[in-house]
Coordinates of C-alpha atoms and ligand atoms in Angstrom, one line a residue:
X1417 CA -24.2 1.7 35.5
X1418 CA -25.9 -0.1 31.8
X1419 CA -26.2 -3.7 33.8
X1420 CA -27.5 -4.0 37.4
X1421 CA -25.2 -7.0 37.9
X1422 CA -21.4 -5.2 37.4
X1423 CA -19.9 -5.3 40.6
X1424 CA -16.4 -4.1 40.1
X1425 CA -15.2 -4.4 43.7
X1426 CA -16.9 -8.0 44.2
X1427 CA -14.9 -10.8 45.0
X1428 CA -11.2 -9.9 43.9
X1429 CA -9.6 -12.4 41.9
X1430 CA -6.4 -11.0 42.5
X1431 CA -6.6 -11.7 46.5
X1432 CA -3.0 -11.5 47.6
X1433 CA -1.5 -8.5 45.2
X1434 CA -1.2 -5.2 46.5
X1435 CA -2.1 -2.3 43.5
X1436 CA 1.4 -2.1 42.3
X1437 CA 3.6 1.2 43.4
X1438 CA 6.2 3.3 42.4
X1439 CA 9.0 3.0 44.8
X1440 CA 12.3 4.1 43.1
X1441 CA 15.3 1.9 41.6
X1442 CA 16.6 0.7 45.6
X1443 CA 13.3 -1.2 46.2
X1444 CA 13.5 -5.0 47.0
X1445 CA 10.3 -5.5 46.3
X1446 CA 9.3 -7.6 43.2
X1447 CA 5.9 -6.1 42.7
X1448 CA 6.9 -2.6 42.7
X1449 CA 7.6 0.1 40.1
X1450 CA 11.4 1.2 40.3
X1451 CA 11.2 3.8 37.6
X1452 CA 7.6 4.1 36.0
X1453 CA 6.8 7.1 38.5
X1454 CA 3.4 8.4 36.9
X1455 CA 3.5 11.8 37.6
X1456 CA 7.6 12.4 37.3
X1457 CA 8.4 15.4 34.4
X1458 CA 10.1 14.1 31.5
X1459 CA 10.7 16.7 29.0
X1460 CA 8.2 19.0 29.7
X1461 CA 5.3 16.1 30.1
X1462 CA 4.3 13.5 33.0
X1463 CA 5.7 9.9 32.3
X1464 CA 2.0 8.8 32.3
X1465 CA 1.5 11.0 29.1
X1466 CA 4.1 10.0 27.1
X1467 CA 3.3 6.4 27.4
X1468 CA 0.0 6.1 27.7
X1469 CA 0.7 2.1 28.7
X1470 CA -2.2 -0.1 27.9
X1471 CA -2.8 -3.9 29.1
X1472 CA -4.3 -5.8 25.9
X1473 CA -6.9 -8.9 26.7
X1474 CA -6.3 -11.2 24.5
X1475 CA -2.9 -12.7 25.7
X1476 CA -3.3 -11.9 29.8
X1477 CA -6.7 -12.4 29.8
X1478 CA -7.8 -14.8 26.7
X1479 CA -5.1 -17.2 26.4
X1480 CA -5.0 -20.2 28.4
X1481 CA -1.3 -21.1 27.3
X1482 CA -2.3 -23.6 24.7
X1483 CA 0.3 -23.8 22.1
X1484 CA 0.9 -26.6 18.9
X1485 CA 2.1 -29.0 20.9
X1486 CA -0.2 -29.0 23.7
X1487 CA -2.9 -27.9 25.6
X1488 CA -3.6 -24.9 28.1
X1489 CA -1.0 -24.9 31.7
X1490 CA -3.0 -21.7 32.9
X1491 CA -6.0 -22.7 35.0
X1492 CA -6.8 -19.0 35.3
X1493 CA -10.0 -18.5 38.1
X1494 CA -12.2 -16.5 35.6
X1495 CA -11.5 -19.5 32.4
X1496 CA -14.9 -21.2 32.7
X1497 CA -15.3 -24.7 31.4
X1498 CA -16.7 -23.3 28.6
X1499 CA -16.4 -20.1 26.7
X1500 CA -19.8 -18.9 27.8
X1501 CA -21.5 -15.7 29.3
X1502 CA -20.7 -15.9 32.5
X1503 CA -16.9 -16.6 31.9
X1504 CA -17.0 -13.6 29.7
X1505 CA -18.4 -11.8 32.6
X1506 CA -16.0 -12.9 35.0
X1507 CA -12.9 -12.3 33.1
X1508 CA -14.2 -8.5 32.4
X1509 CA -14.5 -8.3 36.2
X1510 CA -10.7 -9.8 36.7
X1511 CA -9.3 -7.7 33.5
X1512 CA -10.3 -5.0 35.2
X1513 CA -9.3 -5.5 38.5
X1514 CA -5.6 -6.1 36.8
X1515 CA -5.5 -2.6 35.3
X1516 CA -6.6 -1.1 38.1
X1517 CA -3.8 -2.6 40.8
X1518 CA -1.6 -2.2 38.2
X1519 CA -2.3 2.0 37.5
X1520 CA -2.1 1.9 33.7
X1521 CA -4.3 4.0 32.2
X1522 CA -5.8 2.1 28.7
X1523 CA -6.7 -1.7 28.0
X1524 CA -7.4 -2.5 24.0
X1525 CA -9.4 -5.8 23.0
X1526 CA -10.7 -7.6 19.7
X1527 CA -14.3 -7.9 20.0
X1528 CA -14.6 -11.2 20.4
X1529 CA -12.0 -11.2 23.7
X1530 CA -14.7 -9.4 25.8
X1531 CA -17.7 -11.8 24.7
X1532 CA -19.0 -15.1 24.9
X1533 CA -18.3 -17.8 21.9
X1534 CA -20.7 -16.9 19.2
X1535 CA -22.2 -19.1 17.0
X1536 CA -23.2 -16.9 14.1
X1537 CA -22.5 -13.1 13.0
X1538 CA -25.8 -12.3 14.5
X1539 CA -24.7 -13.7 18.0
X1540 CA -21.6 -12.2 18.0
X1541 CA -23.1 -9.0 17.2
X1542 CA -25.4 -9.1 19.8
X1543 CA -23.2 -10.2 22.5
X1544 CA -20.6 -7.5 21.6
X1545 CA -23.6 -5.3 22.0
X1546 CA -24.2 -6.2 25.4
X1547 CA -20.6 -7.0 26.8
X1548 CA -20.0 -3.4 25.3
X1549 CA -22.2 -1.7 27.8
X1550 CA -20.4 -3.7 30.7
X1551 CA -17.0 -2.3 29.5
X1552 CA -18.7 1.3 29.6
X1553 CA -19.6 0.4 33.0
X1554 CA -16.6 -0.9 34.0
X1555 CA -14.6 2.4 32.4
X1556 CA -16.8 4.7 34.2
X1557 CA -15.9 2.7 38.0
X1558 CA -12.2 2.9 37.2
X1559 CA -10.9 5.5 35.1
X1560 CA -9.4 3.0 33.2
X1561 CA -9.7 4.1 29.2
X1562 CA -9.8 2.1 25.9
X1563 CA -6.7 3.4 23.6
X1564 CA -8.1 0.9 21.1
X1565 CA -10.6 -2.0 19.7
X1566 CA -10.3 -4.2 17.0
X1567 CA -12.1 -6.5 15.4
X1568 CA -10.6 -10.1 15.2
X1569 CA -11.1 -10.9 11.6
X1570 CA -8.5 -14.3 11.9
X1571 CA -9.9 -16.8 14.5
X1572 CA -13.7 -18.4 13.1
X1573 CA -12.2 -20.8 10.8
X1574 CA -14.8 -18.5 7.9
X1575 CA -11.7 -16.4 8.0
X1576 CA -9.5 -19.3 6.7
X1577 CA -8.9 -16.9 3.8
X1578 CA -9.0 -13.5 5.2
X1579 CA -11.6 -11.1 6.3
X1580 CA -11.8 -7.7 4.2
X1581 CA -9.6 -9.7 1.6
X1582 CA -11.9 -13.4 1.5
X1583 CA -12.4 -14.3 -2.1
X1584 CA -15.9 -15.1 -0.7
X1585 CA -17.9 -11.7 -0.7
X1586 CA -19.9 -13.9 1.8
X1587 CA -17.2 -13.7 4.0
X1588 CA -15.6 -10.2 3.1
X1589 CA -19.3 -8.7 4.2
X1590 CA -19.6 -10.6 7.6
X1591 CA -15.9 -9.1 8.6
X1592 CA -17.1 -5.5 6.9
X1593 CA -20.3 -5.7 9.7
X1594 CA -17.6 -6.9 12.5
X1595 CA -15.9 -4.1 11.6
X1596 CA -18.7 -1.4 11.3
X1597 CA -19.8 -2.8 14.9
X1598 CA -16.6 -2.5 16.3
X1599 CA -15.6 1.0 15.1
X1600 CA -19.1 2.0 16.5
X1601 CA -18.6 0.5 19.7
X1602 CA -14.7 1.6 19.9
X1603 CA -16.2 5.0 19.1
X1604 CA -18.8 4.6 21.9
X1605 CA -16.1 3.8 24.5
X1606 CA -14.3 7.1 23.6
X1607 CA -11.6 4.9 22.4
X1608 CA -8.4 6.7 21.0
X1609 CA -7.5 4.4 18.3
X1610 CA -9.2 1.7 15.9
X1611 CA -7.0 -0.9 15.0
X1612 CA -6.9 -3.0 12.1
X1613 CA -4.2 -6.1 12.0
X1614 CA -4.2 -7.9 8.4
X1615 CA -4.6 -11.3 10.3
X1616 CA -5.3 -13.6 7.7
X1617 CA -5.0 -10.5 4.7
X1618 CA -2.5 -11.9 2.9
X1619 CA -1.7 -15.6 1.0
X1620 CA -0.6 -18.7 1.7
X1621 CA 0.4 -19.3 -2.1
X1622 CA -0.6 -17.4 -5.0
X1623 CA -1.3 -20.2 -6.9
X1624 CA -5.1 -19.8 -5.2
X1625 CA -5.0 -16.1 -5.1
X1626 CA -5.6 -13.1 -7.0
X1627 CA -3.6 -10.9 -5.2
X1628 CA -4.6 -7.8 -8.1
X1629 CA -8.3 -8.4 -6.7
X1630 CA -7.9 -8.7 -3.0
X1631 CA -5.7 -5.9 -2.6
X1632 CA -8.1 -3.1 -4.4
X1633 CA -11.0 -5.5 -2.6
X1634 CA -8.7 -4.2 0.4
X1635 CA -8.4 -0.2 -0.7
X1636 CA -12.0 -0.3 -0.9
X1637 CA -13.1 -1.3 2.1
X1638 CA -10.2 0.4 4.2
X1639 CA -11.9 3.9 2.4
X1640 CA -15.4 2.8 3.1
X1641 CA -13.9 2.4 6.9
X1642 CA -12.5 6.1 6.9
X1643 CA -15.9 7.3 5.4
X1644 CA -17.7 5.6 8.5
X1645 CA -15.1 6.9 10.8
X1646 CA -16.5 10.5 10.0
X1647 CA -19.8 9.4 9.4
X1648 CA -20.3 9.1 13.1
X1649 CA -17.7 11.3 14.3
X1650 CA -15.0 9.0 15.7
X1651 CA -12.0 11.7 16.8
X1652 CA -9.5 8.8 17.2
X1653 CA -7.4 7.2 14.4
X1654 CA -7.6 4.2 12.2
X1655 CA -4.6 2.3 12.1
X1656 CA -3.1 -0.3 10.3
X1657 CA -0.7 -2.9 12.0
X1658 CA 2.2 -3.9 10.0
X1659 CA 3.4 -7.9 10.1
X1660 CA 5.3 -9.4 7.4
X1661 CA 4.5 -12.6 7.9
X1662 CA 1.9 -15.2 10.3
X1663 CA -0.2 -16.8 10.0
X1664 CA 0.2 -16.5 6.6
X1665 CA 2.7 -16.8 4.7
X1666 CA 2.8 -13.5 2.9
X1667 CA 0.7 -10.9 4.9
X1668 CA -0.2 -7.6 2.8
X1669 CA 0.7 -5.4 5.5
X1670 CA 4.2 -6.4 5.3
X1671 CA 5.8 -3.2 7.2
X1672 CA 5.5 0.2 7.7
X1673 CA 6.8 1.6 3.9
X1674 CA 4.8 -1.2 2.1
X1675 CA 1.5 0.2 4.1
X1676 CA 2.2 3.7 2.9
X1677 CA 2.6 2.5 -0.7
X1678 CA -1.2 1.0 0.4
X1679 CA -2.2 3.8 1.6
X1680 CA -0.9 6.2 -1.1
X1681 CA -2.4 4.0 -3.9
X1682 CA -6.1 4.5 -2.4
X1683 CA -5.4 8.2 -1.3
X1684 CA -5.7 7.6 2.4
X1685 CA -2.1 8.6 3.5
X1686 CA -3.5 11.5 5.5
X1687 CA -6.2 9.2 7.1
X1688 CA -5.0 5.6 8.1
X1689 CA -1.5 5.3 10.3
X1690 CA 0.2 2.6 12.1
X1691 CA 0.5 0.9 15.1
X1692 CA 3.9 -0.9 15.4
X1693 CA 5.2 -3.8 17.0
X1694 CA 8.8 -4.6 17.7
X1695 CA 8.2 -8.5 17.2
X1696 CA 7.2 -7.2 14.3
X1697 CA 9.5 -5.2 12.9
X1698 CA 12.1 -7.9 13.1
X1699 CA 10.5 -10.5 11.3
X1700 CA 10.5 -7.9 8.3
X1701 CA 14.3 -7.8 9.1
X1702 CA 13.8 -4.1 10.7
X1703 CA 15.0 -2.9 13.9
X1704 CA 12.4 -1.3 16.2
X1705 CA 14.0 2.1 15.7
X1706 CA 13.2 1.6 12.0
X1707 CA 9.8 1.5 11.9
X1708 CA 9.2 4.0 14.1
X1709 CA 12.2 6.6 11.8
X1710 CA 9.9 5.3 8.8
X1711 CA 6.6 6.0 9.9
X1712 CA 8.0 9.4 11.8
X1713 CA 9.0 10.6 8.6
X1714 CA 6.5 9.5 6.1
X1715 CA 3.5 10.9 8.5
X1716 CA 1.8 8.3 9.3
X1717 CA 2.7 7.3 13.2
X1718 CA 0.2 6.6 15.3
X1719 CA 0.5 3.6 18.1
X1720 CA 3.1 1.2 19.4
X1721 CA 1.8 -2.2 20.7
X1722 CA 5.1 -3.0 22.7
X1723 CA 7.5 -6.5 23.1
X1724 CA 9.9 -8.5 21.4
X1725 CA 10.7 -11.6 19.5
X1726 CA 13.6 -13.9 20.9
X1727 CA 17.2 -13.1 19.3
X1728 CA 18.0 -16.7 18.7
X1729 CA 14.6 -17.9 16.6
X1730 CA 13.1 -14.7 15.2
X1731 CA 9.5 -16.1 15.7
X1732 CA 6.5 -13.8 16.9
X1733 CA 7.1 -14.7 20.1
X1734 CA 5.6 -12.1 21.5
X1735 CA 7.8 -11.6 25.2
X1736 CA 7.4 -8.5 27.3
X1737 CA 10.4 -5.8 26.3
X1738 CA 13.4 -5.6 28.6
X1739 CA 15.7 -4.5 26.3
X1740 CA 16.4 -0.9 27.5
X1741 CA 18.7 0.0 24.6
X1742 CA 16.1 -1.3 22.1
X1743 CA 13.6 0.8 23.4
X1744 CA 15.5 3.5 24.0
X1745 CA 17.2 3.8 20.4
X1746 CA 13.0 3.2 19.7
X1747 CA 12.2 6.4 21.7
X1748 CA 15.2 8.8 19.9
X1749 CA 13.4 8.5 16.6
X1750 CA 9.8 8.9 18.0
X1751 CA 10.2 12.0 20.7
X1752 CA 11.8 14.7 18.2
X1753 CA 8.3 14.4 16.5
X1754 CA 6.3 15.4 19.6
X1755 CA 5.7 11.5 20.8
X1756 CA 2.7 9.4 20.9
X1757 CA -0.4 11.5 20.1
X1758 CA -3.5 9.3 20.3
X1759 CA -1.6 6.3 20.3
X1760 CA -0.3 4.2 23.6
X1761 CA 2.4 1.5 24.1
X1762 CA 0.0 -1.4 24.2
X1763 CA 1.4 -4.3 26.4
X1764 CA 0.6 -6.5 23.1
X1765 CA 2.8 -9.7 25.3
X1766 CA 2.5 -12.7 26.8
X1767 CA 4.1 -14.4 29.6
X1768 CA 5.4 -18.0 29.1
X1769 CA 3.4 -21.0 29.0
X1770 CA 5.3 -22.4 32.2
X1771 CA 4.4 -19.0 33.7
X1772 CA 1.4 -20.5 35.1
X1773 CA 0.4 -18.5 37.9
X1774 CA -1.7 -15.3 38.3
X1775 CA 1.4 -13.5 39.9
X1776 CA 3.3 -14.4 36.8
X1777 CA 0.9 -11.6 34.5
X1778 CA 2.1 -8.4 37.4
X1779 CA 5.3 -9.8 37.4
X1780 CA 5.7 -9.3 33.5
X1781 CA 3.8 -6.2 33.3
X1782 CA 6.2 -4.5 36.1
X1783 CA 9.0 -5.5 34.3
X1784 CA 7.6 -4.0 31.1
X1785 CA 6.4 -0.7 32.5
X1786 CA 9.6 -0.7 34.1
X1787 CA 11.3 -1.2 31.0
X1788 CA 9.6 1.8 29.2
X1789 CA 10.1 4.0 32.0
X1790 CA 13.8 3.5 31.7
X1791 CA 14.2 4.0 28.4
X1792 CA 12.0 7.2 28.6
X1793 CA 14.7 8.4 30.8
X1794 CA 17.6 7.4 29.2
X1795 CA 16.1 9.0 25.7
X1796 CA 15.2 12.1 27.5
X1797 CA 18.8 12.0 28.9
X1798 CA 20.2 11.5 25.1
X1799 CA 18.3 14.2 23.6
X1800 CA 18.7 16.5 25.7
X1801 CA 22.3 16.3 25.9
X1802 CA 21.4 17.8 22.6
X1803 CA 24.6 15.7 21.0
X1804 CA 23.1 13.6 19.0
X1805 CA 21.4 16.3 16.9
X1806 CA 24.2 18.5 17.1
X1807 CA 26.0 15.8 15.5
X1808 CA 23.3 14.9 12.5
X1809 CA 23.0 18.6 11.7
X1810 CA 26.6 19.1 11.3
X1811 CA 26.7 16.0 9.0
X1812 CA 24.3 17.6 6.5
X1813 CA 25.3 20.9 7.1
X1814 CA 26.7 21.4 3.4
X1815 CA 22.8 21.4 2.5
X1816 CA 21.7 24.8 4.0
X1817 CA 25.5 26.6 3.9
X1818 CA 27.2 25.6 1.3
X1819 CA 26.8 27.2 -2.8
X1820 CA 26.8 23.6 -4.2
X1821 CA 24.0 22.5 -1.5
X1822 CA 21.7 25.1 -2.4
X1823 CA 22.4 25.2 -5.9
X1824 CA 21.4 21.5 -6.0
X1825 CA 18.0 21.9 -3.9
X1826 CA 17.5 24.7 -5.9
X1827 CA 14.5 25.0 -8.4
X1828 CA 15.5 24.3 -11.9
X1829 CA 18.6 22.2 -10.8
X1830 CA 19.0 19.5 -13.0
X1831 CA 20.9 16.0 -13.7
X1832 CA 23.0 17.8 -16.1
X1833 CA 23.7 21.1 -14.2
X1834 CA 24.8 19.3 -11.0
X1835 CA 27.0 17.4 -13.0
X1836 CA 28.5 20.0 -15.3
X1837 CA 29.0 21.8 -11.9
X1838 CA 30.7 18.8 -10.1
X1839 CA 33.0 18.5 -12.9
X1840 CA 33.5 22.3 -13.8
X1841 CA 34.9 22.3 -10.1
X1842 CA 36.8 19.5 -10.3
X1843 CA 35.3 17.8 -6.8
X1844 CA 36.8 15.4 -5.4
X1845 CA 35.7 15.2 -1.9
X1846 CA 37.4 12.6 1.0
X1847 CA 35.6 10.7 2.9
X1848 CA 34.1 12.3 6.8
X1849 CA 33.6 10.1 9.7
X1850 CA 30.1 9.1 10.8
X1851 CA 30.9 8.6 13.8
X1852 CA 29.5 5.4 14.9
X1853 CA 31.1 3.7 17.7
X1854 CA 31.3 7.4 19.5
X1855 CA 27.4 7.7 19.5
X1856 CA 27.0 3.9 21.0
X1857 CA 28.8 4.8 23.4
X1858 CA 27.2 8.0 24.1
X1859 CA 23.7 6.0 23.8
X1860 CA 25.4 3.6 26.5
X1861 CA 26.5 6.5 28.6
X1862 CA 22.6 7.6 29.2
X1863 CA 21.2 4.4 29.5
X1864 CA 19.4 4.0 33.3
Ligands
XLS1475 C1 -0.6 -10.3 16.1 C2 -1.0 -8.9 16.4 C3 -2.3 -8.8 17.1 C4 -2.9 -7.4 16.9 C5 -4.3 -7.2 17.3 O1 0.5 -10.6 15.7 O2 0.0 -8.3 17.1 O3 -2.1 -9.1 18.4 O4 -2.1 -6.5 17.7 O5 -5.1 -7.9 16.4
NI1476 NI1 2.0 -9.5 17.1
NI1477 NI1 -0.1 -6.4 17.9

């Protein structure tokens, strides 16, 4: 063990809760699984493995329910009065005590979720240096793995203008060295992923902004990122995070196509992904399913940080996902492509701020895991009724058997030859069903 002091089965925090177990859909008890049964075969894989559910730090363990409007209703037992060391320390040793009772096998964090406050670069530095070899420690005692770090590039108010994309170079170079120290310690933890979410890349008005500048300010420094990536061998993925908008008003990242644009224009398509959030993808005006079909089929999906906004306000709300069907319709786009590879479904969700007790954080998670589990069955259930894809290949069937499809994909067909031919033949095709309300209801049919 790096630090003398770790004592990861010292005092619980979590006194009264049972690790949680799976104990099928008839169980009355609240803090049980009823469908996330680790080591059940879903399509030729365990349900651990598809999932590969992770418990993020920063809203279960970080947050003390502060909003706006008011201060924090938590009162959590490892919140010290201040933000110090041995807070730090004691909220590592609850964090991981959760993940542990609750048998999920990844956590992620920012950098500075796991350490003390800083008060300069060089602090925070250090202290990530240190807390780093604790989360080693604490990995090593409980099997519990990092799917991915981060750097948080939004909170220290020198950020007020972004990190990578500050007009300040000042500023741009301390969040280049959070980020170098992060991917080298994300790296160091054998984490799967390294995640970068545009916090504050993006504008509040472009009267003050030279959006030309900060976005090839952007290109560069995601490149230079990649190049460290192999420099020191990382095996995981860099991903990007799409978010339209919050906290600013215009976030570069928008969604999953405008990052591929990005991405395209620099020549890192084949090196950068994404990690996408349901919350999200509707405040882009997206469905769930459609960032995932996007990133599916322009090559670039990598992770999924799981939950949901509220139907009725469409704010980042971040809740936990209970919406079977969502996830579900989610799941029908992503498993055809051979699922999650590196990438997780990071719990990236927060209870409510009346949700005041320590119970309240298993009761969300179970219902989350849950959640997933479900729609992992109900998906499996989908696609291997084989219908669906029966249907959508009969739909575009013309394209492989027909004269006029091939003709038309063939090399050397042009604007004019398709249309001489369409008009040579005198088409005038009807209109085919799609089908729709038949394959709801067959989605229905399968939910569990
Ligand atoms: C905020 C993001 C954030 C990232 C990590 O909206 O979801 O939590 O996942 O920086
Ligand atoms: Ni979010
Ligand atoms: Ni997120």
């Amino acid at each position: 063990m790096a630090d003398g002091q770790i004592k990861v089965d010292g005092d619980p925090v979590f006194k009264g809760i049972d690790p949680i177990k799976f104990e099928g859909p008839d169980s009355d008890n609240p803090l049980a699984y009823r469908y996330y049964n680790k080591d059940q075969m879903v399509m030729g894989k365990r349900m651990e493995d598809h999932l590969r559910m992770a418990v993020c730090y920063w809203h279960t363990f970080c947050w003390d329910g502060f909003d706006v409007f008011g201060g924090g209703t938590f009162n959590r037992p490892w919140h010290g009065a201040a933000n110090d060391r041995a807070a730090a320390d004691a909220k590592m040793a609850a964090a991981f005590e959760f993940f542990s009772k609750l048998g999920l096998p990844y956590y992620c964090f920012h950098d500075v979720d796991v350490t003390e406050e800083s008060a300069t670069p060089n602090e925070l530095s250090n202290n990530f240096k240190r807390q780093a070899d604790r989360l080693a420690a604490y990995q090593e005692a409980t099997g519990v793995k990092l799917l991915w770090g981060t750097a948080n590039l939004f909170s220290n108010p020198r950020f007020g203008a972004g990190g990578l994309t500050n007009p300040n170079p000042e500023v741009a170079a301390c969040a280049v060295r959070q980020v170098r120290d992060c991917l080298e310690v994300t790296e160091a933890l054998g984490g799967e992923n390294y995640v970068l979410w545009g916090g504050r890349e993006g504008y509040d008005t472009l009267l003050n902004t030279d959006l030309d500048r900060e976005l090839s300010n952007f290109g560069r420094f995601l490149a230079m990122v990649v190049d460290h990536k192999h420099k020191i061998g990382f095996q995981g993925k860099i991903l990007i995070e799409p978010k339209p908008h919050e906290p600013m008003y215009h976030q570069y990242d928008f969604d999953s196509a405008t990052v591929y644009g990005f991405l395209k224009r620099f020549g890192l398509e084949n090196e950068v992904h994404v990690n996408i959030e349901p919350n999200h993808a509707t405040l882009a005006g997206h469905s769930f399913a459609h960032e995932i079909a996007t990133a599916v089929s322009l090559g670039i999906m990598g992770s999924i940080d799981i939950n949901c906004g509220n139907y009725q306000n469409g704010w980042d709300t971040d809740q936990f996902n209970l919406d079977v069907r969502d996830i579900t319709l989610a799941l029908i786009e992503l498993l055809p492509s051979g699922g999650l590879d590196t990438g997780g479904f990071n719990f990236d969700a927060k209870v409510r701020r009346q949700s005041s007790e320590v119970e309240d954080l298993f009761h969300a998670h179970v219902g989350g895991v849950d959640a997933l589990a479900r729609a992992l069955l109900s998906a499996a259930d989908i696609l291997e009724k084989g219908e669906l894809a029966k249907l959508k290949s009969e739909r575009y069937a013309g394209w492989e058997n027909s004269d006029l499809g091939k003709l038309m994909l063939s090399e050397g067909a042009s604007l004019e030859s398709i249309a001489n031919k369409a008009a040579e033949s005198g088409l005038n095709p009807s209109h085919t069903s799609g089908r729709q309300e038949m394959l709801e209801n067959l989605v229905n049919r399968s939910l569990k």
